[in-house]
PDB file of C-alpha atoms in Angstrom:
ATOM      1  CA  MET A 184      86.647 101.586 119.286  1.00  0.00           C
ATOM      2  CA  PHE A 185      85.084 104.870 120.921  1.00  0.00           C
ATOM      3  CA  LYS A 186      82.609 107.216 118.142  1.00  0.00           C
ATOM      4  CA  SER A 187      84.372 110.423 119.320  1.00  0.00           C
ATOM      5  CA  SER A 188      87.212 108.734 117.514  1.00  0.00           C
ATOM      6  CA  ARG A 189      85.705 106.970 114.347  1.00  0.00           C
ATOM      7  CA  TRP A 190      84.116 110.836 114.104  1.00  0.00           C
ATOM      8  CA  TRP A 191      87.811 112.309 113.236  1.00  0.00           C
ATOM      9  CA  LEU A 192      89.017 109.664 112.252  1.00  0.00           C
ATOM     10  CA  VAL A 193      86.520 110.084 109.436  1.00  0.00           C
ATOM     11  CA  LYS A 194      86.031 113.919 109.757  1.00  0.00           C
ATOM     12  CA  ASN A 195      90.161 114.196 108.812  1.00  0.00           C
ATOM     13  CA  VAL A 196      89.568 111.942 106.320  1.00  0.00           C
ATOM     14  CA  SER A 197      86.775 114.287 104.706  1.00  0.00           C
ATOM     15  CA  LYS A 198      89.684 116.865 104.877  1.00  0.00           C
ATOM     16  CA  LEU A 199      91.873 115.578 103.051  1.00  0.00           C
ATOM     17  CA  LEU A 200      89.577 115.061  99.899  1.00  0.00           C
ATOM     18  CA  THR A 201      89.187 119.008  99.799  1.00  0.00           C
ATOM     19  CA  SER A 202      92.591 120.034 100.501  1.00  0.00           C
ATOM     20  CA  GLY A 203      93.132 123.628  99.075  1.00  0.00           C
ATOM     21  CA  MET A 204      89.648 124.897 100.303  1.00  0.00           C
ATOM     22  CA  HIS A 205      90.726 125.574 104.262  1.00  0.00           C
ATOM     23  CA  ARG A 206      93.784 126.252 106.598  1.00  0.00           C
ATOM     24  CA  VAL A 207      96.384 122.705 107.434  1.00  0.00           C
ATOM     25  CA  GLU A 208      96.605 122.538 110.532  1.00  0.00           C
ATOM     26  CA  PHE A 209      98.518 119.537 111.889  1.00  0.00           C
ATOM     27  CA  ALA A 210      96.175 116.808 112.254  1.00  0.00           C
ATOM     28  CA  ASP A 211      95.710 117.205 107.921  1.00  0.00           C
ATOM     29  CA  PHE A 212      99.420 116.746 106.616  1.00  0.00           C
ATOM     30  CA  TRP A 213     100.169 114.771 109.997  1.00  0.00           C
ATOM     31  CA  MET A 214      97.395 112.024 108.192  1.00  0.00           C
ATOM     32  CA  GLY A 215      97.930 113.017 104.991  1.00  0.00           C
ATOM     33  CA  ASP A 216     101.236 111.646 105.437  1.00  0.00           C
ATOM     34  CA  GLN A 217      99.831 108.022 107.188  1.00  0.00           C
ATOM     35  CA  PHE A 218      97.257 107.651 103.525  1.00  0.00           C
ATOM     36  CA  CYS A 219     100.936 108.469 101.702  1.00  0.00           C
ATOM     37  CA  SER A 220     101.756 104.706 103.154  1.00  0.00           C
ATOM     38  CA  LEU A 221      98.993 103.013 101.663  1.00  0.00           C
ATOM     39  CA  VAL A 222     100.014 103.780  98.266  1.00  0.00           C
ATOM     40  CA  PHE A 223     100.108  99.565  97.991  1.00  0.00           C
ATOM     41  CA  THR A 224      96.352  99.243  99.684  1.00  0.00           C
ATOM     42  CA  LEU A 225      94.967 101.783  97.387  1.00  0.00           C
ATOM     43  CA  SER A 226      96.804 100.616  93.978  1.00  0.00           C
ATOM     44  CA  ASN A 227      95.569  97.314  94.906  1.00  0.00           C
ATOM     45  CA  LEU A 228      92.073  98.454  94.809  1.00  0.00           C
ATOM     46  CA  TYR A 229      91.284  98.189  91.295  1.00  0.00           C
ATOM     47  CA  TYR A 230      93.190  94.365  90.795  1.00  0.00           C
ATOM     48  CA  VAL A 231      91.250  92.842  94.671  1.00  0.00           C
ATOM     49  CA  GLY A 232      87.470  94.392  92.679  1.00  0.00           C
ATOM     50  CA  CYS A 233      88.933  92.367  89.766  1.00  0.00           C
ATOM     51  CA  VAL A 234      89.274  89.331  90.978  1.00  0.00           C
ATOM     52  CA  TYR A 235      86.129  89.673  92.872  1.00  0.00           C
ATOM     53  CA  ALA A 236      84.124  90.268  89.172  1.00  0.00           C
ATOM     54  CA  THR A 237      86.587  87.703  87.863  1.00  0.00           C
ATOM     55  CA  GLY A 238      86.933  84.672  90.014  1.00  0.00           C
ATOM     56  CA  ILE A 239      89.047  83.561  92.166  1.00  0.00           C
ATOM     57  CA  ASP A 240      90.321  80.728  90.446  1.00  0.00           C
ATOM     58  CA  ASP A 241      93.120  79.960  88.531  1.00  0.00           C
ATOM     59  CA  THR A 242      92.622  82.698  86.291  1.00  0.00           C
ATOM     60  CA  TRP A 243      92.488  86.184  88.667  1.00  0.00           C
ATOM     61  CA  ARG A 244      96.266  86.695  87.971  1.00  0.00           C
ATOM     62  CA  ARG A 245      95.104  87.828  84.278  1.00  0.00           C
ATOM     63  CA  CYS A 246      93.753  91.310  86.505  1.00  0.00           C
ATOM     64  CA  THR A 247      97.488  91.949  87.435  1.00  0.00           C
ATOM     65  CA  SER A 248      99.712  90.260  84.638  1.00  0.00           C
ATOM     66  CA  ASN A 249      98.243  92.171  81.624  1.00  0.00           C
ATOM     67  CA  PRO A 250      96.124  95.002  83.292  1.00  0.00           C
ATOM     68  CA  GLY A 251      96.275  96.735  79.109  1.00  0.00           C
ATOM     69  CA  PRO A 252      95.019 100.445  79.429  1.00  0.00           C
ATOM     70  CA  ARG A 253      93.595  99.914  83.286  1.00  0.00           C
ATOM     71  CA  TRP A 254      97.104 100.773  84.319  1.00  0.00           C
ATOM     72  CA  GLY A 255      95.351 104.433  84.611  1.00  0.00           C
ATOM     73  CA  ILE A 256      92.973 103.205  87.290  1.00  0.00           C
ATOM     74  CA  ALA A 257      95.758 102.552  89.875  1.00  0.00           C
ATOM     75  CA  PHE A 258      97.797 105.102  88.870  1.00  0.00           C
ATOM     76  CA  LEU A 259      95.576 107.584  90.349  1.00  0.00           C
ATOM     77  CA  LEU A 260      94.703 105.520  93.263  1.00  0.00           C
ATOM     78  CA  ALA A 261      98.037 105.271  93.833  1.00  0.00           C
ATOM     79  CA  SER A 262      99.413 109.144  93.164  1.00  0.00           C
ATOM     80  CA  LEU A 263      95.724 110.324  95.183  1.00  0.00           C
ATOM     81  CA  PRO A 264      97.794 110.422  98.953  1.00  0.00           C
ATOM     82  CA  LEU A 265     100.383 112.722  97.216  1.00  0.00           C
ATOM     83  CA  LEU A 266      98.156 114.708  94.953  1.00  0.00           C
ATOM     84  CA  VAL A 267      96.552 115.739  98.314  1.00  0.00           C
ATOM     85  CA  ARG A 268     100.052 116.605 100.370  1.00  0.00           C
ATOM     86  CA  LEU A 269     100.486 118.114  97.082  1.00  0.00           C
ATOM     87  CA  VAL A 270      97.930 120.237  97.051  1.00  0.00           C
ATOM     88  CA  GLN A 271      98.328 121.192 101.073  1.00  0.00           C
ATOM     89  CA  SER A 272     101.746 122.141 100.727  1.00  0.00           C
ATOM     90  CA  VAL A 273     100.814 124.616  98.007  1.00  0.00           C
ATOM     91  CA  LYS A 274      97.630 125.825 100.419  1.00  0.00           C
ATOM     92  CA  ARG A 275     100.317 126.523 103.184  1.00  0.00           C
ATOM     93  CA  TRP A 276     102.601 128.136 100.926  1.00  0.00           C
ATOM     94  CA  VAL A 277      99.957 130.162  99.937  1.00  0.00           C
ATOM     95  CA  ASP A 278      98.975 131.031 103.386  1.00  0.00           C
ATOM     96  CA  SER A 279     102.631 132.119 104.804  1.00  0.00           C
ATOM     97  CA  ARG A 280     104.495 132.316 101.423  1.00  0.00           C
ATOM     98  CA  LEU A 281     107.474 130.419 103.271  1.00  0.00           C
ATOM     99  CA  ILE A 282     109.698 128.512 100.302  1.00  0.00           C
ATOM    100  CA  THR A 283     109.646 125.552 102.852  1.00  0.00           C
ATOM    101  CA  HIS A 284     106.287 124.761 101.826  1.00  0.00           C
ATOM    102  CA  LEU A 285     107.189 124.114  97.805  1.00  0.00           C
ATOM    103  CA  ILE A 286     110.309 122.801  98.659  1.00  0.00           C
ATOM    104  CA  ASN A 287     108.163 120.156 100.442  1.00  0.00           C
ATOM    105  CA  GLY A 288     105.928 119.881  97.725  1.00  0.00           C
ATOM    106  CA  GLY A 289     108.316 119.110  94.799  1.00  0.00           C
ATOM    107  CA  LYS A 290     109.144 116.038  97.421  1.00  0.00           C
ATOM    108  CA  TYR A 291     105.193 114.751  96.425  1.00  0.00           C
ATOM    109  CA  GLY A 292     105.484 116.388  92.925  1.00  0.00           C
ATOM    110  CA  SER A 293     108.029 113.267  92.240  1.00  0.00           C
ATOM    111  CA  GLY A 294     106.718 110.759  93.818  1.00  0.00           C
ATOM    112  CA  ILE A 295     103.671 111.057  91.173  1.00  0.00           C
ATOM    113  CA  ILE A 296     106.282 111.305  88.541  1.00  0.00           C
ATOM    114  CA  TYR A 297     107.318 108.047  90.249  1.00  0.00           C
ATOM    115  CA  TYR A 298     105.060 105.808  89.976  1.00  0.00           C
ATOM    116  CA  LEU A 299     103.653 107.240  86.714  1.00  0.00           C
ATOM    117  CA  PHE A 300     106.778 105.469  84.999  1.00  0.00           C
ATOM    118  CA  TYR A 301     106.167 102.516  87.623  1.00  0.00           C
ATOM    119  CA  PHE A 302     103.129 102.043  86.267  1.00  0.00           C
ATOM    120  CA  LEU A 303     104.240 102.456  82.691  1.00  0.00           C
ATOM    121  CA  TRP A 304     106.917 100.042  83.191  1.00  0.00           C
ATOM    122  CA  ARG A 305     104.639  97.431  84.207  1.00  0.00           C
ATOM    123  CA  GLU A 306     102.046  97.561  81.557  1.00  0.00           C
ATOM    124  CA  GLN A 307     104.956  96.708  79.975  1.00  0.00           C
ATOM    125  CA  GLY A 308     105.596  94.115  81.538  1.00  0.00           C
ATOM    126  CA  GLY A 309     108.836  94.533  83.710  1.00  0.00           C
ATOM    127  CA  GLN A 310     111.223  95.033  79.622  1.00  0.00           C
ATOM    128  CA  ARG A 311     114.049  96.630  80.292  1.00  0.00           C
ATOM    129  CA  GLY A 312     113.864 100.103  77.971  1.00  0.00           C
ATOM    130  CA  PRO A 313     113.246 103.555  77.648  1.00  0.00           C
ATOM    131  CA  ILE A 314     110.359 103.558  80.642  1.00  0.00           C
ATOM    132  CA  PHE A 315     112.466 101.528  82.881  1.00  0.00           C
ATOM    133  CA  VAL A 316     115.583 103.657  82.729  1.00  0.00           C
ATOM    134  CA  VAL A 317     113.380 107.071  83.124  1.00  0.00           C
ATOM    135  CA  TRP A 318     111.847 104.629  85.860  1.00  0.00           C
ATOM    136  CA  CYS A 319     114.901 104.096  87.816  1.00  0.00           C
ATOM    137  CA  VAL A 320     115.792 107.572  87.299  1.00  0.00           C
ATOM    138  CA  PHE A 321     112.495 109.221  88.375  1.00  0.00           C
ATOM    139  CA  ALA A 322     113.023 106.475  91.763  1.00  0.00           C
ATOM    140  CA  THR A 323     116.800 106.961  93.117  1.00  0.00           C
ATOM    141  CA  ASN A 324     115.545 111.278  92.892  1.00  0.00           C
ATOM    142  CA  TYR A 325     112.327 110.537  94.724  1.00  0.00           C
ATOM    143  CA  SER A 326     114.055 108.003  97.031  1.00  0.00           C
ATOM    144  CA  LEU A 327     116.719 110.452  97.511  1.00  0.00           C
ATOM    145  CA  TYR A 328     114.004 113.327  98.302  1.00  0.00           C
ATOM    146  CA  ALA A 329     112.031 111.978 100.053  1.00  0.00           C
ATOM    147  CA  GLY A 330     114.479 110.607 102.798  1.00  0.00           C
ATOM    148  CA  ALA A 331     117.047 113.695 102.999  1.00  0.00           C
ATOM    149  CA  TRP A 332     113.796 115.595 104.026  1.00  0.00           C
ATOM    150  CA  ASP A 333     112.455 112.426 106.789  1.00  0.00           C
ATOM    151  CA  LEU A 334     115.871 113.520 107.954  1.00  0.00           C
ATOM    152  CA  LEU A 335     117.185 116.747 107.563  1.00  0.00           C
ATOM    153  CA  MET A 336     113.300 118.106 108.325  1.00  0.00           C
ATOM    154  CA  ASP A 337     110.290 115.763 109.721  1.00  0.00           C
ATOM    155  CA  TRP A 338     113.084 114.180 112.364  1.00  0.00           C
ATOM    156  CA  SER A 339     115.913 117.026 112.067  1.00  0.00           C
ATOM    157  CA  LEU A 340     118.756 115.178 113.088  1.00  0.00           C
ATOM    158  CA  LEU A 341     121.880 114.864 111.245  1.00  0.00           C
ATOM    159  CA  LYS A 342     122.948 118.241 113.356  1.00  0.00           C
ATOM    160  CA  PRO A 343     126.666 118.881 113.324  1.00  0.00           C
ATOM    161  CA  HIS A 344     127.575 119.571 117.437  1.00  0.00           C
ATOM    162  CA  ALA A 345     124.610 117.213 118.806  1.00  0.00           C
ATOM    163  CA  PRO A 346     125.842 115.405 122.086  1.00  0.00           C
ATOM    164  CA  TYR A 347     125.277 111.951 120.307  1.00  0.00           C
ATOM    165  CA  PRO A 348     126.403 111.827 116.813  1.00  0.00           C
ATOM    166  CA  LEU A 349     123.712 113.219 113.610  1.00  0.00           C
ATOM    167  CA  LEU A 350     121.298 113.113 116.120  1.00  0.00           C
ATOM    168  CA  ARG A 351     119.843 116.297 117.367  1.00  0.00           C
ATOM    169  CA  PRO A 352     120.732 118.307 121.116  1.00  0.00           C
ATOM    170  CA  ASN A 353     117.159 117.277 122.076  1.00  0.00           C
ATOM    171  CA  LEU A 354     115.419 114.164 122.595  1.00  0.00           C
ATOM    172  CA  LEU A 355     112.789 112.798 124.101  1.00  0.00           C
ATOM    173  CA  TYR A 356     113.364 109.152 124.034  1.00  0.00           C
ATOM    174  CA  ASN A 357     116.803 109.704 126.055  1.00  0.00           C
ATOM    175  CA  ASN A 358     116.340 105.924 127.093  1.00  0.00           C
ATOM    176  CA  THR A 359     116.772 104.498 123.246  1.00  0.00           C
ATOM    177  CA  ILE A 360     119.242 106.521 121.828  1.00  0.00           C
ATOM    178  CA  PRO A 361     119.880 102.979 120.028  1.00  0.00           C
ATOM    179  CA  PHE A 362     116.369 103.250 117.852  1.00  0.00           C
ATOM    180  CA  TYR A 363     117.332 106.843 116.252  1.00  0.00           C
ATOM    181  CA  TYR A 364     120.063 105.077 114.205  1.00  0.00           C
ATOM    182  CA  PHE A 365     118.138 101.860 113.571  1.00  0.00           C
ATOM    183  CA  ALA A 366     115.625 104.428 111.720  1.00  0.00           C
ATOM    184  CA  ILE A 367     117.704 106.362 110.157  1.00  0.00           C
ATOM    185  CA  VAL A 368     119.198 103.272 108.672  1.00  0.00           C
ATOM    186  CA  THR A 369     116.257 101.487 107.748  1.00  0.00           C
ATOM    187  CA  ASN A 370     113.925 104.848 106.860  1.00  0.00           C
ATOM    188  CA  ILE A 371     116.780 105.172 103.481  1.00  0.00           C
ATOM    189  CA  LEU A 372     116.829 101.436 102.760  1.00  0.00           C
ATOM    190  CA  ILE A 373     113.156 101.187 102.952  1.00  0.00           C
ATOM    191  CA  ARG A 374     112.893 104.413 100.658  1.00  0.00           C
ATOM    192  CA  PHE A 375     114.540 102.541  98.315  1.00  0.00           C
ATOM    193  CA  ILE A 376     113.044 100.032  97.914  1.00  0.00           C
ATOM    194  CA  TRP A 377     111.939  99.863  94.650  1.00  0.00           C
ATOM    195  CA  VAL A 378     114.898  98.338  93.653  1.00  0.00           C
ATOM    196  CA  PHE A 379     113.941  94.508  94.768  1.00  0.00           C
ATOM    197  CA  TYR A 380     111.613  95.849  91.426  1.00  0.00           C
ATOM    198  CA  ILE A 381     114.722  95.388  89.726  1.00  0.00           C
ATOM    199  CA  PRO A 382     116.193  91.149  89.557  1.00  0.00           C
ATOM    200  CA  GLU A 383     114.125  89.606  87.154  1.00  0.00           C
ATOM    201  CA  ASP A 384     114.772  86.148  89.334  1.00  0.00           C
ATOM    202  CA  GLY A 385     113.537  85.575  92.744  1.00  0.00           C
ATOM    203  CA  PRO A 386     110.310  85.741  94.579  1.00  0.00           C
ATOM    204  CA  ASP A 387     106.951  86.813  92.483  1.00  0.00           C
ATOM    205  CA  PHE A 388     106.298  89.855  91.868  1.00  0.00           C
ATOM    206  CA  ILE A 389     102.991  90.575  93.384  1.00  0.00           C
ATOM    207  CA  ILE A 390     104.866  88.458  96.417  1.00  0.00           C
ATOM    208  CA  ARG A 391     107.791  91.486  96.099  1.00  0.00           C
ATOM    209  CA  THR A 392     104.806  94.424  95.832  1.00  0.00           C
ATOM    210  CA  PHE A 393     103.190  92.806  98.982  1.00  0.00           C
ATOM    211  CA  ILE A 394     106.925  92.851 100.985  1.00  0.00           C
ATOM    212  CA  ALA A 395     107.693  96.591  99.561  1.00  0.00           C
ATOM    213  CA  GLY A 396     103.886  97.692 101.016  1.00  0.00           C
ATOM    214  CA  LEU A 397     104.473  96.293 104.280  1.00  0.00           C
ATOM    215  CA  LEU A 398     107.983  97.583 104.910  1.00  0.00           C
ATOM    216  CA  GLU A 399     106.711 101.229 103.743  1.00  0.00           C
ATOM    217  CA  ALA A 400     104.181 100.600 106.836  1.00  0.00           C
ATOM    218  CA  LEU A 401     106.714  99.358 109.316  1.00  0.00           C
ATOM    219  CA  ARG A 402     108.847 102.612 108.080  1.00  0.00           C
ATOM    220  CA  ARG A 403     105.631 104.378 108.161  1.00  0.00           C
ATOM    221  CA  TRP A 404     105.341 103.559 111.559  1.00  0.00           C
ATOM    222  CA  GLN A 405     108.703 104.171 113.484  1.00  0.00           C
ATOM    223  CA  TRP A 406     108.729 107.704 111.066  1.00  0.00           C
ATOM    224  CA  ASN A 407     105.805 108.665 113.221  1.00  0.00           C
ATOM    225  CA  PHE A 408     106.828 108.336 116.515  1.00  0.00           C
ATOM    226  CA  LEU A 409     110.468 110.653 115.389  1.00  0.00           C
ATOM    227  CA  ARG A 410     107.757 113.155 113.615  1.00  0.00           C
ATOM    228  CA  LEU A 411     105.548 113.691 116.589  1.00  0.00           C
ATOM    229  CA  GLU A 412     108.745 113.981 118.836  1.00  0.00           C
ATOM    230  CA  ASN A 413     109.772 116.629 116.891  1.00  0.00           C
ATOM    231  CA  GLU A 414     106.534 118.688 116.386  1.00  0.00           C
ATOM    232  CA  HIS A 415     106.211 118.705 120.010  1.00  0.00           C
ATOM    233  CA  LEU A 416     110.246 119.966 120.447  1.00  0.00           C
ATOM    234  CA  GLY A 417     108.832 122.694 118.097  1.00  0.00           C
ATOM    235  CA  ASN A 418     106.481 123.732 119.563  1.00  0.00           C
ATOM    236  CA  ILE A 419     108.099 123.710 123.154  1.00  0.00           C
ATOM    237  CA  ASP A 420     110.467 126.454 121.265  1.00  0.00           C
ATOM    238  CA  GLN A 421     107.663 128.173 120.090  1.00  0.00           C
ATOM    239  CA  TYR A 422     106.364 128.943 123.142  1.00  0.00           C
ATOM    240  CA  ARG A 423     102.833 126.591 122.970  1.00  0.00           C
ATOM    241  CA  VAL A 424     103.701 124.288 125.020  1.00  0.00           C
ATOM    242  CA  THR A 425     106.091 123.497 127.998  1.00  0.00           C
ATOM    243  CA  ARG A 426     107.531 120.970 129.896  1.00  0.00           C
ATOM    244  CA  GLU A 427     108.488 121.903 132.740  1.00  0.00           C
ATOM    245  CA  VAL A 428     106.091 119.801 135.847  1.00  0.00           C
ATOM    246  CA  PRO A 429     103.623 121.413 137.527  1.00  0.00           C
ATOM    247  CA  LEU A 430     104.608 121.411 141.425  1.00  0.00           C
ATOM    248  CA  PRO A 431     102.356 119.937 144.222  1.00  0.00           C
ATOM    249  CA  TYR A 432     101.154 122.386 146.136  1.00  0.00           C
ATOM    250  CA  SER A 433      99.522 125.689 144.850  1.00  0.00           C
ATOM    251  CA  TYR A 434     100.735 129.212 145.538  1.00  0.00           C
ATOM    252  CA  ASP A 435      97.165 130.429 146.798  1.00  0.00           C
ATOM    253  CA  GLU A 436      97.372 128.171 149.168  1.00  0.00           C
ATOM    254  CA  PRO A 437      98.708 129.773 152.718  1.00  0.00           C
ATOM    255  CA  SER A 438     101.688 127.833 154.676  1.00  0.00           C
ATOM    256  CA  HIS A 439     103.398 128.378 157.712  1.00  0.00           C
ATOM    257  CA  ASP A 440     105.452 130.745 156.647  1.00  0.00           C
ATOM    258  CA  SER A 441     103.678 132.845 155.331  1.00  0.00           C
ATOM    259  CA  ASP A 442     101.170 133.001 158.184  1.00  0.00           C
ATOM    260  CA  ASN A 443     104.339 134.442 159.995  1.00  0.00           C
ATOM    261  CA  GLU A 444     105.318 136.775 157.539  1.00  0.00           C
ATOM    262  CA  ASP A 445     101.519 138.446 157.655  1.00  0.00           C
ATOM    263  CA  GLU A 446     101.761 139.035 161.779  1.00  0.00           C
ATOM    264  CA  ASP A 447     105.242 140.473 161.158  1.00  0.00           C
ATOM    265  CA  ASP A 448     103.376 142.941 158.992  1.00  0.00           C
ATOM    266  CA  ASP A 449     100.220 143.495 161.228  1.00  0.00           C
ATOM    267  CA  ARG A 450     102.924 144.200 164.207  1.00  0.00           C
ATOM    268  CA  ARG A 451     104.536 146.290 161.671  1.00  0.00           C
ATOM    269  CA  SER A 452     101.415 148.411 160.237  1.00  0.00           C
ATOM    270  CA  THR A 453      99.724 148.966 163.948  1.00  0.00           C
ATOM    271  CA  THR A 454     103.387 150.779 165.571  1.00  0.00           C
ATOM    272  CA  SER A 455     103.219 152.820 162.407  1.00  0.00           C
ATOM    273  CA  ARG A 456      99.549 153.683 163.287  1.00  0.00           C
ATOM    274  CA  SER A 457     100.551 154.605 167.593  1.00  0.00           C
ATOM    275  CA  TRP A 458     103.412 156.474 166.253  1.00  0.00           C
ATOM    276  CA  ARG A 459     101.001 158.944 163.672  1.00  0.00           C
ATOM    277  CA  ARG A 460      98.443 159.306 166.650  1.00  0.00           C
ATOM    278  CA  ALA A 461     101.402 159.654 168.795  1.00  0.00           C
ATOM    279  CA  HIS A 462     102.961 161.777 166.244  1.00  0.00           C
ATOM    280  CA  ARG A 463      99.670 164.056 166.562  1.00  0.00           C
ATOM    281  CA  GLY A 464      99.272 164.329 170.366  1.00  0.00           C
ATOM    282  CA  GLY A 465     102.577 164.891 170.989  1.00  0.00           C
ATOM    283  CA  SER A 466     106.620 164.735 170.824  1.00  0.00           C
ATOM    284  CA  VAL A 467     107.885 162.061 170.125  1.00  0.00           C
ATOM    285  CA  SER A 468     109.759 161.026 173.381  1.00  0.00           C
ATOM    286  CA  ASP A 469     106.996 161.538 175.470  1.00  0.00           C
ATOM    287  CA  ASN A 470     105.110 159.274 173.958  1.00  0.00           C
ATOM    288  CA  THR A 471     107.396 156.954 173.358  1.00  0.00           C
ATOM    289  CA  ALA A 472     107.796 157.124 176.878  1.00  0.00           C
ATOM    290  CA  ALA A 473     104.061 156.410 177.322  1.00  0.00           C
ATOM    291  CA  GLU A 474     103.910 153.138 176.175  1.00  0.00           C
ATOM    292  CA  VAL A 475     107.577 152.248 177.347  1.00  0.00           C
ATOM    293  CA  ASP A 476     105.839 153.074 180.583  1.00  0.00           C
ATOM    294  CA  ALA A 477     103.146 151.389 179.870  1.00  0.00           C
TER     295      ALA A 477
END
């Protein structure tokens, strides 16, 4: 709705396409994470173009039922966000030398392999065979890898001595504690949404893919709240921001108490100057007596 917001979006999206050529800030990898949840949308760009080129009639399903060698286009589009995040993780490791960024990059690398065997399995018509087994293995690895990273690193949950079990000591959403437990459970379940593709009977494969993409968008929606909360708490720990509320008054404004103190200071300074003059002109006792007589 605002020109500045549109320009911010265009600028940060363009930076994703040049990952590795500049320093990775929070907005960069946060935007990259959002695109990782758009794998369904990106992978279907080719099929949408195919349907419009072929014609929206009874033959449109041939674009998805028998993609042939063109499955590679869908795979490249689907793995593009994961590849961007992998490059960003390597770049952050180069800049900081923190091994944590390489571990995070391994998560996206395993995701690329997972989608590779997924599209290979789809290209074979969803048959049970060696490709199906390998896909299940890498899908399980990616789901555990990404789910553990969400809970332990992105959200910093599952702390052993937290006031609320399995959460963290500091919470910003204190009025919605059940939301944390709901997010933990649903995040893990949606990470394993790929098992929805395995049964041979049931809804159409395209409908399953749409449901999986919708649930992933909902998972990312709740992920954003806890990820930004954890980032804010991390900034507090590193003294980048503060949780202190500004006082409703300024220290520079004179108050009634300060005026009295200033008067006392002036009175003391006047007495001190009088004592010095008396000390120069005569004895202390004589001048003191003179002051008393006055």
